[in-house]
Amino acid sequence: MLFISAVTWYTLSKPGYFDCTGSKTLRCTFSSREPAGSRQSNSNPNRNPNQKWKEITDAIPLHPLDPLTVQEINEVKAILTKYEPFLASFPAIHSLSLDEPEKSQVVAWKKGDPLPVRKANVITVLDGHTHVVVVDLGLGRVTSHVMDPFSGYPVVTLDDLGAALVVTYGNEAFKKAIAARGVEMVDLSCITLSPGWFGPGEEGRRITKVECFSSEGTPNFYMRPIEGITVIVDLDKKEVLKIIDIDRAIPIPKGENTDYRYVAQDQPANMRPINPISLEQPNGPSFTVQDGHVVTWANWVFHIKADQRAGLVISQARVRDSETGEPRSVMYKGFASELYVPYMDTDEAWYFRTYMDAGEFGLGATAMALVPLNDCPRNAYYMDGLFAAADGSPFIQPNMICIFERYAGDIGWRHSELPVNGFQNRESRPKVTLVARMIASVGNYDYIFDWEFQTDGLIRVKVGLSGMLMVKGTKHENVDQVYENNELNGPLVSENAIGVVHDHFITFHLDMDIDGTNNSFAKVNLVKEETLAGKSPRRSILKPHRKIVKTEDEAQIKLKIYDPSEFHVINPSRRSRLGNPSGYKIVPGGIAASLLDLDDPPQLRAAFTNNQIWVTRYNQSEQWAGGLLVYQSKGDDGLAVWSARNRSIENKDVVLWYTLGFHHVPCQEDFPVMPTVTSSFDLKPVNFFESNPILRAMPNFEKDLPVCGPGSLYQ
Amino acid sequence: MLFISAVTWYTLSKPGYFDCTGSKTLRCTFSSREPAGSRQSNSNPNRNPNQKWKEITDAIPLHPLDPLTVQEINEVKAILTKYEPFLASFPAIHSLSLDEPEKSQVVAWKKGDPLPVRKANVITVLDGHTHVVVVDLGLGRVTSHVMDPFSGYPVVTLDDLGAALVVTYGNEAFKKAIAARGVEMVDLSCITLSPGWFGPGEEGRRITKVECFSSEGTPNFYMRPIEGITVIVDLDKKEVLKIIDIDRAIPIPKGENTDYRYVAQDQPANMRPINPISLEQPNGPSFTVQDGHVVTWANWVFHIKADQRAGLVISQARVRDSETGEPRSVMYKGFASELYVPYMDTDEAWYFRTYMDAGEFGLGATAMALVPLNDCPRNAYYMDGLFAAADGSPFIQPNMICIFERYAGDIGWRHSELPVNGFQNRESRPKVTLVARMIASVGNYDYIFDWEFQTDGLIRVKVGLSGMLMVKGTKHENVDQVYENNELNGPLVSENAIGVVHDHFITFHLDMDIDGTNNSFAKVNLVKEETLAGKSPRRSILKPHRKIVKTEDEAQIKLKIYDPSEFHVINPSRRSRLGNPSGYKIVPGGIAASLLDLDDPPQLRAAFTNNQIWVTRYNQSEQWAGGLLVYQSKGDDGLAVWSARNRSIENKDVVLWYTLGFHHVPCQEDFPVMPTVTSSFDLKPVNFFESNPILRAMPNFEKDLPVCGPGSLYQ
């Protein structure tokens, strides 16, 4: 069966319904409750289930970057099953995805051409070793096999986590510890955390740290930590290594007012109701999705796909020149390369909580079906993700990505002349954009990833944070009981619950190819210049000093408010009619730096957050900012290591990296579910176009807009 | 006649149609062209003109903060006409607006109570002196009269600027200079710039600097500067003081491809058309505007009014507590206090271009009627501004403010649990917000001001920049002709046109009254703490250090990426059930600092941009960051002066000031009209609510959403 849902996979015999999935804050529970099971929110509004099923099973690759199909995944599995080194014991498949062709092949490919040979990149674990294998589907065999290329292990699998919970739940000492806290096993919810890396003590074996909660009286178990119990489990030997049971006097926070489900609300919000409001397009959306993955809208064309690790990958983004109609390359590939979340607490159960969600759990692996009408507006188009399970079989993340057009009442450009002069111009153009969205629910946190395309050539990359805080139990019910507020590692957000301070850093891989592969990186520094005495009544001005950055070392950028620069990726070979090089600039936003010691173990592993901007020489293997293998890695692979090679980046194929940062000091409003906080950065054309590309955009006219009636009248 | 449009005011006899209005980049022209005159975009879609006219003329004040009515403005004028010091010569009215009652009176006032006595604050210029006068409408007389309280003069009037152009256009030497540049007088467009202040040379008299353009072949004359001609005019004596005529060899940039009007486009944009898309609310908007100025929406209530200087003023913003239903004070008053735009060029015609648009020209005075369906979406509600002209008569800025609800496909909060566990939660809530918008077209630039209210208590203050660049003529047509790119003071944006580098700083006055008048300012500094050796495998964490700021001096904040803090305005007397003080934090965005020398004359005048955040003790007279009188001021009044008093701000009535900043290095895409660039900051509840106030928000259901058809079917 194709839909290998973790439900069927991990359901054990009753009593004690059991399930697990691969998430940092994986919930695993012994429970007599059955999954409730309305599948409505899983359904793809665009297609009926039968048609969808057929589309998925029959799909063939149509573009060099298309993800592996069901058939291809099955072929890879078949090849690996017969592969000599795996005959004795079939390894766990931690990652199985398209090994993308060389960029030159992809760029040269045109629709109608035969596809470059299809290959799969497979990362497996066998006997405690990592095997990185390339399967050539043309040759039907393994063509590359590397063992333990770096420290660390690949993304954990559902099997890993399921097994960790099986041994935890079956451990007698653990059961006693839970019972001693007054929690029934049916109310127990545990999550399996990545342990980070903190020196030799835990090296040489794959482990997880299990932390537990009570879900008595609430589905929002995150708000009810059983503080101080940590179970360390060996994932390969499937055994409990250690149970830590401290902080026994800390009460479990109560569950009242933590249920966030609509059905559980017994009264409406105390505010005037909001009338129905909706983005309406009676003629339908203006974009098309061709061949399953190629989006065409306004002046944009790009390839989009779901990825188990990155979540959502945008490739070959091209914008049509508003003068010539020429499709021009902007970005070869863009995606969230890593998501680093260090918590700020040195306690036994907390010091290691320094997640790297993409490399440890997978942003696509944790991206559940979007909720129609609420996660995405009407007229959204939904796409599925197709990944491989631990046994090598294909599985689907349904409705994982949505694509929609957005009109928010904003203005693309405008100008009014005072109505009294000879030119009574009153011109304004509405701003309509295209959004591609994916939401990873990495356990407690929900990360909303938006790629927004504007007709003026700008790409806005947005990350919204919602979901649940990771709270810590405390004896305190009121800040008056705390001698010094600084004693706590975060504010009290509810009785007996601290919202532990933490950061979020999302590092994006932005392989810019402005009008072609070879680009340069220019820093346009705004420098204060003093005026020579007597030359002008003005004493100082800012002057832009443009400098081409020669090497990776120089391209390690820490943003400075009082020494500002613009950062351009330019094509030195393509100049405008005025002679300006064609370029895009990155406009930083969501600026927060990691302030941890550079030699603190989590920061060694997340050294890619030591700067906000990096530019590296393109190398197809350098995709993941935290390194290929992140789980328990030591930081011997990744962006900081590559950049340290200090390669030349002038007029070369280069990759831009940007880190969006959030410092999060929680507050009461974040309890029991957090209102979304959003930050974004922009990729913005700068002398890429000869002039404003939306000068000739259409205004809105009344006659074109929809005519609508209340939905209730039409039911 | 009430609608004293500048057209009727300033129209001279033909031939030579002449008109002027009060704008920095005022366009004044001798022309045989009549104003084209479609009034459609002026009409208020909410009301028919007759009804509107009656509403305006009959209006009476209903709230202590309501702006002066037509009748009140006429009363003020009548009183001043009989006022002894003005009998000999009636002064020019530069500003005439409500003298707001004491805050305590306003706060105590309830609907149904009699209004506090109505007073007008009038700033006039007579014989080169500034007179600040308070007229008590209850007593029917002047109750306060101060002459020349500070250096500088009030906002210029239309009369000032008209007169400056009359004397310029009539000057024979000027005519010769223009003719020598090959420009016909019918194609001449001049603008009257504020001169700033640069020492004794130009002190002691009100002057303007006139710069001119050719509008031959384009209504976008801004793109065609006649570089190097500057006419200095004495505004009071109405005489040309000096004509500077340099840079005669610099050609006037051509007008091709600069016309931005829809009617002038001869071909559609080279992109796939976008189908109609619209925000639809078939049941209508959910907000009401009561008594002309009080907006009620969801959990918000606030007073809104147009202001000639600030543009848009939000007062008494209160949010209803989601638990108790109690209306709770958040902000007493918020508005754009000043807008400082220093250009970065030391040349004769450029060094002084360091505008303070609110205090020199008026953001409301330059806020033209919004364009329905394009500046604001359908269902927007439009409000007029009512101001006083230079002769003291009332005049209207029609449709100056719009208010609308916004749904942009964004998410208020959400959480998905993995579908395989016992709790199949898939909850998401759409984000709907309320926007109040005003757009000031201060000559070339258009500033879009949005106040956006969210149901989670957040207020987002956004400024969007569009309109025209101020370009400088140059002999160069290609950057190859420039010896060193740094030779230019900005990039070449078209042939013979440099986009001169400049900054924009918008300083907001945010009189926060969190749960009452007396508040404190807390800085929550995130400090790196090293772990004691052996205490934890973790070496460093960030810890929030909370500190109440005692004085204004300590509250002068320069933002630091590597020494981050949160900035809270709290009410120390109101604590949550957990003991946390009720508060709002300011979340900075659009962070750019002014880097000019502190003793550079423009920076002395704009010393309010020396920090990004300030907190001052409330004083009703301290409203304008650049001082009461800004035109040619020396910086002896304003935020920096007030803060230097170093008053105590702990548990006092305090005002928060925040400066949004933009460094603008222009590019080709900004030519001939700029795609909108937007920045924003947030005022965000922090322990103000006991918990997430939108926990019980409604999701969208299909049955509630509109049913729409294409507009074309219904025409």
Tab-separated table of N, CA and C in Angstrom, chain A residues 17 19 21 27 222 260 275 278 280 286 343 351 374-375 378 409 411-412 414-415 417-418 420 423 425-426 428 437 446 479 495 528 530 538-540 576-578 595 597 600 668-669 671 673 676 687-689 692 700 705-709 711, chain B residues 17 19 21 27 42 222 260 275 278 280 286 343 351 374-375 378 409 411-412 414-415 417-418 420 423 425 428 437 446 479 495 528 530 538-540 576-578 595 597 600 668-669 671 673 676 687-689 692 700 705-709:
chain	number	residue	atom	x	y	z
A	17	TYR	N	-3.003	1.939	22.123
A	17	TYR	CA	-2.755	2.423	20.779
A	17	TYR	C	-1.432	3.175	20.806
A	19	ASP	N	1.618	5.170	18.521
A	19	ASP	CA	2.081	5.688	17.242
A	19	ASP	C	3.225	6.660	17.416
A	21	THR	N	6.024	9.350	14.969
A	21	THR	CA	6.499	9.839	13.684
A	21	THR	C	7.747	10.658	13.909
A	27	ARG	N	5.349	13.010	19.305
A	27	ARG	CA	4.438	12.558	20.341
A	27	ARG	C	4.221	11.066	20.170
A	222	TYR	N	2.134	19.922	25.409
A	222	TYR	CA	3.360	20.721	25.512
A	222	TYR	C	3.332	21.657	26.721
A	260	TYR	N	-6.642	24.328	22.361
A	260	TYR	CA	-6.756	25.386	21.363
A	260	TYR	C	-7.716	25.012	20.237
A	275	ASN	N	-17.045	40.089	9.817
A	275	ASN	CA	-17.824	39.578	8.689
A	275	ASN	C	-16.923	38.772	7.758
A	278	SER	N	-12.749	37.593	2.060
A	278	SER	CA	-12.079	36.561	1.269
A	278	SER	C	-11.429	37.172	0.039
A	280	GLU	N	-11.059	36.976	-3.613
A	280	GLU	CA	-11.906	36.340	-4.623
A	280	GLU	C	-11.390	36.559	-6.040
A	286	SER	N	-4.400	33.212	-11.870
A	286	SER	CA	-3.722	33.602	-13.105
A	286	SER	C	-2.472	32.772	-13.352
A	343	TYR	N	18.011	26.744	22.749
A	343	TYR	CA	17.329	27.215	23.955
A	343	TYR	C	18.379	27.681	24.953
A	351	TYR	N	20.029	21.793	28.453
A	351	TYR	CA	21.231	22.379	27.844
A	351	TYR	C	21.428	21.933	26.389
A	374	ASN	N	-7.865	28.296	5.622
A	374	ASN	CA	-7.289	28.890	6.824
A	374	ASN	C	-5.766	29.008	6.724
A	375	ASP	N	-5.107	27.940	6.297
A	375	ASP	CA	-3.668	28.060	6.053
A	375	ASP	C	-3.403	28.773	4.726
A	378	ARG	N	-8.846	30.696	-0.430
A	378	ARG	CA	-9.550	30.121	-1.574
A	378	ARG	C	-8.729	30.258	-2.831
A	409	GLY	N	-4.511	44.721	-0.502
A	409	GLY	CA	-4.822	46.146	-0.420
A	409	GLY	C	-3.562	47.003	-0.527
A	411	ILE	N	-0.025	48.583	-2.510
A	411	ILE	CA	0.140	49.414	-3.705
A	411	ILE	C	1.470	49.093	-4.367
A	412	GLY	N	1.428	48.757	-5.655
A	412	GLY	CA	2.653	48.445	-6.397
A	412	GLY	C	3.511	49.687	-6.644
A	414	ARG	N	2.646	54.295	-7.027
A	414	ARG	CA	1.618	55.328	-7.145
A	414	ARG	C	2.261	56.700	-7.164
A	415	HIS	N	1.520	57.632	-7.691
A	415	HIS	CA	1.902	59.040	-7.557
A	415	HIS	C	0.685	59.922	-7.760
A	417	GLU	N	-0.088	63.997	-8.285
A	417	GLU	CA	0.312	65.398	-8.331
A	417	GLU	C	-0.804	66.190	-7.669
A	418	LEU	N	-0.453	67.300	-7.097
A	418	LEU	CA	-1.499	68.126	-6.506
A	418	LEU	C	-2.538	68.419	-7.580
A	420	VAL	N	-4.263	70.599	-8.496
A	420	VAL	CA	-4.436	71.945	-9.032
A	420	VAL	C	-3.436	72.289	-10.114
A	423	PHE	N	-0.972	69.005	-14.574
A	423	PHE	CA	-1.053	67.567	-14.721
A	423	PHE	C	-1.777	66.989	-13.509
A	425	ASN	N	-2.426	64.231	-12.353
A	425	ASN	CA	-2.205	62.791	-12.296
A	425	ASN	C	-2.561	62.236	-10.935
A	426	ARG	N	-3.252	61.158	-10.965
A	426	ARG	CA	-3.626	60.458	-9.747
A	426	ARG	C	-3.550	58.992	-10.135
A	428	SER	N	-2.324	54.997	-9.468
A	428	SER	CA	-1.988	54.012	-8.441
A	428	SER	C	-2.215	52.627	-9.010
A	437	ARG	N	3.697	28.403	-0.366
A	437	ARG	CA	3.750	28.245	1.095
A	437	ARG	C	3.889	26.777	1.500
A	446	ASP	N	5.431	25.638	14.711
A	446	ASP	CA	4.996	25.630	13.323
A	446	ASP	C	5.734	26.741	12.585
A	479	VAL	N	5.411	35.706	39.757
A	479	VAL	CA	6.777	36.251	39.749
A	479	VAL	C	7.180	36.827	41.100
A	495	GLU	N	0.906	29.550	35.321
A	495	GLU	CA	1.312	29.014	36.609
A	495	GLU	C	2.222	27.795	36.402
A	528	LYS	N	30.407	57.719	5.271
A	528	LYS	CA	30.283	59.158	5.552
A	528	LYS	C	31.528	59.876	5.058
A	530	GLU	N	33.369	63.641	4.906
A	530	GLU	CA	33.346	65.011	5.416
A	530	GLU	C	33.642	65.957	4.254
A	538	ARG	N	27.340	72.333	3.774
A	538	ARG	CA	27.051	71.003	4.287
A	538	ARG	C	28.354	70.375	4.731
A	539	ARG	N	28.358	69.732	5.909
A	539	ARG	CA	29.608	69.183	6.428
A	539	ARG	C	29.834	67.712	6.111
A	540	SER	N	28.747	66.996	5.838
A	540	SER	CA	28.924	65.555	5.657
A	540	SER	C	27.846	65.001	4.746
A	576	SER	N	23.495	47.115	-18.364
A	576	SER	CA	22.334	47.808	-18.897
A	576	SER	C	22.784	48.808	-19.960
A	577	ARG	N	21.857	49.432	-20.619
A	577	ARG	CA	22.220	50.423	-21.633
A	577	ARG	C	23.011	51.564	-21.008
A	578	LEU	N	22.860	51.742	-19.689
A	578	LEU	CA	23.605	52.792	-18.989
A	578	LEU	C	24.952	52.296	-18.490
A	595	LEU	N	24.542	34.920	19.552
A	595	LEU	CA	25.492	35.566	20.466
A	595	LEU	C	26.226	34.549	21.329
A	597	ASP	N	28.921	31.738	22.617
A	597	ASP	CA	30.362	31.591	22.422
A	597	ASP	C	30.627	30.814	21.142
A	600	ASP	N	31.206	27.312	21.960
A	600	ASP	CA	30.157	26.544	22.629
A	600	ASP	C	29.761	25.431	21.653
A	668	GLN	N	3.066	36.035	28.085
A	668	GLN	CA	1.800	35.359	28.358
A	668	GLN	C	0.969	35.151	27.099
A	669	GLU	N	1.075	36.110	26.179
A	669	GLU	CA	0.280	36.015	24.950
A	669	GLU	C	0.675	34.797	24.111
A	671	PHE	N	0.919	31.877	25.213
A	671	PHE	CA	0.318	30.727	25.882
A	671	PHE	C	-1.187	30.704	25.610
A	673	VAL	N	-1.069	28.930	22.702
A	673	VAL	CA	-0.605	28.789	21.314
A	673	VAL	C	-0.197	30.188	20.879
A	676	THR	N	1.100	34.308	15.386
A	676	THR	CA	2.212	34.227	14.430
A	676	THR	C	3.113	35.462	14.491
A	687	ASN	N	19.237	47.465	-10.947
A	687	ASN	CA	19.773	47.662	-12.294
A	687	ASN	C	19.697	46.386	-13.132
A	688	PHE	N	18.804	45.494	-12.724
A	688	PHE	CA	18.543	44.282	-13.510
A	688	PHE	C	17.666	44.666	-14.699
A	689	PHE	N	16.647	45.446	-14.424
A	689	PHE	CA	15.779	45.949	-15.483
A	689	PHE	C	16.274	47.321	-15.939
A	692	ASN	N	11.658	50.708	-14.327
A	692	ASN	CA	10.577	50.074	-13.567
A	692	ASN	C	9.801	49.085	-14.446
A	700	ASN	N	-6.834	48.745	-11.225
A	700	ASN	CA	-8.126	48.087	-11.035
A	700	ASN	C	-9.229	48.971	-11.578
A	705	LEU	N	-13.942	43.874	-11.414
A	705	LEU	CA	-13.903	43.205	-10.114
A	705	LEU	C	-15.118	42.312	-9.919
A	706	PRO	N	-14.967	41.320	-9.067
A	706	PRO	CA	-16.047	40.346	-8.894
A	706	PRO	C	-17.328	40.964	-8.343
A	707	VAL	N	-18.412	40.281	-8.605
A	707	VAL	CA	-19.692	40.611	-8.002
A	707	VAL	C	-20.020	39.462	-7.069
A	708	CYS	N	-20.219	39.777	-5.795
A	708	CYS	CA	-20.303	38.712	-4.793
A	708	CYS	C	-21.553	38.843	-3.944
A	709	GLY	N	-22.002	37.716	-3.464
A	709	GLY	CA	-23.085	37.677	-2.491
A	709	GLY	C	-22.633	36.870	-1.290
A	711	GLY	N	-22.138	33.994	1.228
A	711	GLY	CA	-22.137	32.558	1.001
A	711	GLY	C	-23.378	31.891	1.552
B	17	TYR	N	-1.905	79.995	-17.729
B	17	TYR	CA	-2.580	79.411	-16.589
B	17	TYR	C	-1.537	79.168	-15.502
B	19	ASP	N	-0.802	77.994	-11.423
B	19	ASP	CA	-1.314	77.459	-10.171
B	19	ASP	C	-0.184	76.984	-9.283
B	21	THR	N	0.547	75.051	-5.188
B	21	THR	CA	0.033	74.536	-3.924
B	21	THR	C	1.210	74.261	-3.015
B	27	ARG	N	4.688	72.177	-7.895
B	27	ARG	CA	4.781	72.437	-9.316
B	27	ARG	C	4.021	73.716	-9.634
B	42	ASN	N	-11.634	61.984	-7.100
B	42	ASN	CA	-11.837	62.797	-5.911
B	42	ASN	C	-13.084	62.394	-5.135
B	222	TYR	N	9.757	65.759	-13.068
B	222	TYR	CA	10.833	65.477	-12.100
B	222	TYR	C	12.036	64.817	-12.768
B	260	TYR	N	4.012	58.099	-16.778
B	260	TYR	CA	3.578	56.925	-16.019
B	260	TYR	C	2.062	56.747	-16.049
B	275	ASN	N	-5.654	37.847	-13.562
B	275	ASN	CA	-7.117	37.867	-13.476
B	275	ASN	C	-7.563	38.765	-12.333
B	278	SER	N	-9.765	40.391	-5.705
B	278	SER	CA	-10.325	41.445	-4.862
B	278	SER	C	-10.624	40.904	-3.476
B	280	GLU	N	-13.162	40.618	-0.844
B	280	GLU	CA	-14.614	40.737	-0.904
B	280	GLU	C	-15.274	40.477	0.450
B	286	SER	N	-16.724	45.080	8.865
B	286	SER	CA	-17.109	44.764	10.243
B	286	SER	C	-16.864	45.926	11.189
B	343	TYR	N	19.417	64.672	1.490
B	343	TYR	CA	20.073	64.204	0.273
B	343	TYR	C	21.575	64.309	0.457
B	351	TYR	N	23.013	70.885	-1.623
B	351	TYR	CA	23.482	70.680	-0.247
B	351	TYR	C	22.376	70.910	0.778
B	374	ASN	N	-7.614	51.263	-6.011
B	374	ASN	CA	-6.186	51.113	-6.273
B	374	ASN	C	-5.334	51.528	-5.074
B	375	ASP	N	-5.638	52.663	-4.499
B	375	ASP	CA	-4.954	53.029	-3.256
B	375	ASP	C	-5.519	52.249	-2.072
B	378	ARG	N	-11.750	47.695	-2.328
B	378	ARG	CA	-13.202	47.809	-2.205
B	378	ARG	C	-13.605	47.779	-0.747
B	409	GLY	N	-4.350	36.305	3.207
B	409	GLY	CA	-3.959	34.896	3.165
B	409	GLY	C	-3.011	34.541	4.295
B	411	ILE	N	-1.871	34.018	8.458
B	411	ILE	CA	-2.355	33.114	9.497
B	411	ILE	C	-2.194	33.769	10.867
B	412	GLY	N	-3.282	33.835	11.624
B	412	GLY	CA	-3.238	34.438	12.957
B	412	GLY	C	-2.488	33.564	13.952
B	414	ARG	N	-1.602	28.961	14.328
B	414	ARG	CA	-1.917	27.633	13.804
B	414	ARG	C	-1.081	26.581	14.515
B	415	HIS	N	-1.553	25.388	14.473
B	415	HIS	CA	-0.754	24.246	14.898
B	415	HIS	C	-1.290	22.972	14.281
B	417	GLU	N	-0.654	18.845	14.744
B	417	GLU	CA	0.045	17.697	15.293
B	417	GLU	C	0.185	16.693	14.168
B	418	LEU	N	1.218	15.876	14.242
B	418	LEU	CA	1.341	14.843	13.220
B	418	LEU	C	0.058	14.024	13.216
B	420	VAL	N	-0.773	11.223	12.940
B	420	VAL	CA	-0.761	9.843	13.399
B	420	VAL	C	-0.871	9.707	14.909
B	423	PHE	N	-3.969	12.848	19.027
B	423	PHE	CA	-4.648	14.122	18.822
B	423	PHE	C	-4.384	14.592	17.400
B	425	ASN	N	-4.912	17.124	15.712
B	425	ASN	CA	-5.264	18.532	15.606
B	425	ASN	C	-4.661	19.149	14.361
B	428	SER	N	-6.030	26.151	12.407
B	428	SER	CA	-5.431	27.345	11.816
B	428	SER	C	-6.474	28.449	11.791
B	437	ARG	N	-5.286	54.263	6.448
B	437	ARG	CA	-4.229	54.671	5.503
B	437	ARG	C	-4.370	56.126	5.094
B	446	ASP	N	5.823	59.909	-2.659
B	446	ASP	CA	4.547	59.533	-2.064
B	446	ASP	C	4.831	58.662	-0.852
B	479	VAL	N	27.811	54.751	-17.489
B	479	VAL	CA	28.782	54.739	-16.389
B	479	VAL	C	30.210	54.573	-16.889
B	495	GLU	N	19.730	58.093	-18.903
B	495	GLU	CA	20.736	58.943	-19.546
B	495	GLU	C	20.675	60.349	-18.944
B	528	LYS	N	24.679	37.654	27.186
B	528	LYS	CA	25.321	36.339	27.146
B	528	LYS	C	25.929	36.042	28.511
B	530	GLU	N	28.228	33.203	30.570
B	530	GLU	CA	29.077	32.016	30.432
B	530	GLU	C	28.737	31.065	31.570
B	538	ARG	N	27.030	22.875	28.322
B	538	ARG	CA	26.760	24.081	27.552
B	538	ARG	C	27.614	25.207	28.106
B	539	ARG	N	28.240	25.985	27.232
B	539	ARG	CA	29.148	27.029	27.726
B	539	ARG	C	28.526	28.395	27.855
B	540	SER	N	27.446	28.623	27.121
B	540	SER	CA	26.895	29.992	27.132
B	540	SER	C	25.403	29.968	26.845
B	576	SER	N	-0.437	41.082	35.916
B	576	SER	CA	-1.260	39.930	35.540
B	576	SER	C	-1.425	39.007	36.741
B	577	ARG	N	-2.224	37.984	36.595
B	577	ARG	CA	-2.396	37.034	37.693
B	577	ARG	C	-1.074	36.361	38.046
B	578	LEU	N	-0.133	36.358	37.108
B	578	LEU	CA	1.188	35.769	37.359
B	578	LEU	C	2.155	36.786	37.934
B	595	LEU	N	23.733	58.934	9.744
B	595	LEU	CA	25.180	58.820	9.951
B	595	LEU	C	25.889	60.159	9.750
B	597	ASP	N	27.394	63.907	10.403
B	597	ASP	CA	28.043	64.528	11.559
B	597	ASP	C	26.986	65.137	12.474
B	600	ASP	N	26.684	68.698	11.785
B	600	ASP	CA	26.289	69.141	10.445
B	600	ASP	C	24.948	69.865	10.605
B	668	GLN	N	17.961	51.695	-11.470
B	668	GLN	CA	17.201	51.919	-12.704
B	668	GLN	C	15.722	51.600	-12.519
B	669	GLU	N	15.431	50.610	-11.669
B	669	GLU	CA	14.045	50.208	-11.459
B	669	GLU	C	13.229	51.334	-10.817
B	671	PHE	N	13.136	54.284	-11.828
B	671	PHE	CA	12.886	55.235	-12.913
B	671	PHE	C	11.813	54.692	-13.842
B	673	VAL	N	9.105	55.889	-12.132
B	673	VAL	CA	8.303	55.948	-10.918
B	673	VAL	C	8.716	54.736	-10.088
B	676	THR	N	6.879	50.510	-4.840
B	676	THR	CA	6.798	50.818	-3.416
B	676	THR	C	7.797	50.001	-2.589
B	687	ASN	N	2.674	40.475	27.975
B	687	ASN	CA	2.066	40.251	29.297
B	687	ASN	C	0.955	41.270	29.582
B	688	PHE	N	0.412	41.836	28.524
B	688	PHE	CA	-0.734	42.728	28.643
B	688	PHE	C	-1.985	41.866	28.842
B	689	PHE	N	-2.083	40.835	28.030
B	689	PHE	CA	-3.192	39.883	28.169
B	689	PHE	C	-2.749	38.721	29.057
B	692	ASN	N	-3.062	34.248	25.162
B	692	ASN	CA	-3.338	34.565	23.762
B	692	ASN	C	-4.785	35.050	23.603
B	700	ASN	N	-12.145	30.012	9.217
B	700	ASN	CA	-12.987	30.197	8.032
B	700	ASN	C	-13.721	28.903	7.719
B	705	LEU	N	-18.125	31.957	3.315
B	705	LEU	CA	-17.386	32.804	2.375
B	705	LEU	C	-18.268	33.224	1.199
B	706	PRO	N	-17.896	34.342	0.573
B	706	PRO	CA	-18.731	34.874	-0.494
B	706	PRO	C	-18.856	33.934	-1.687
B	707	VAL	N	-19.908	34.144	-2.427
B	707	VAL	CA	-20.072	33.481	-3.715
B	707	VAL	C	-19.991	34.582	-4.762
B	708	CYS	N	-19.063	34.440	-5.680
B	708	CYS	CA	-18.754	35.549	-6.590
B	708	CYS	C	-18.811	35.119	-8.041
B	709	GLY	N	-19.110	36.082	-8.870
B	709	GLY	CA	-19.032	35.891	-10.307
B	709	GLY	C	-18.184	36.989	-10.908
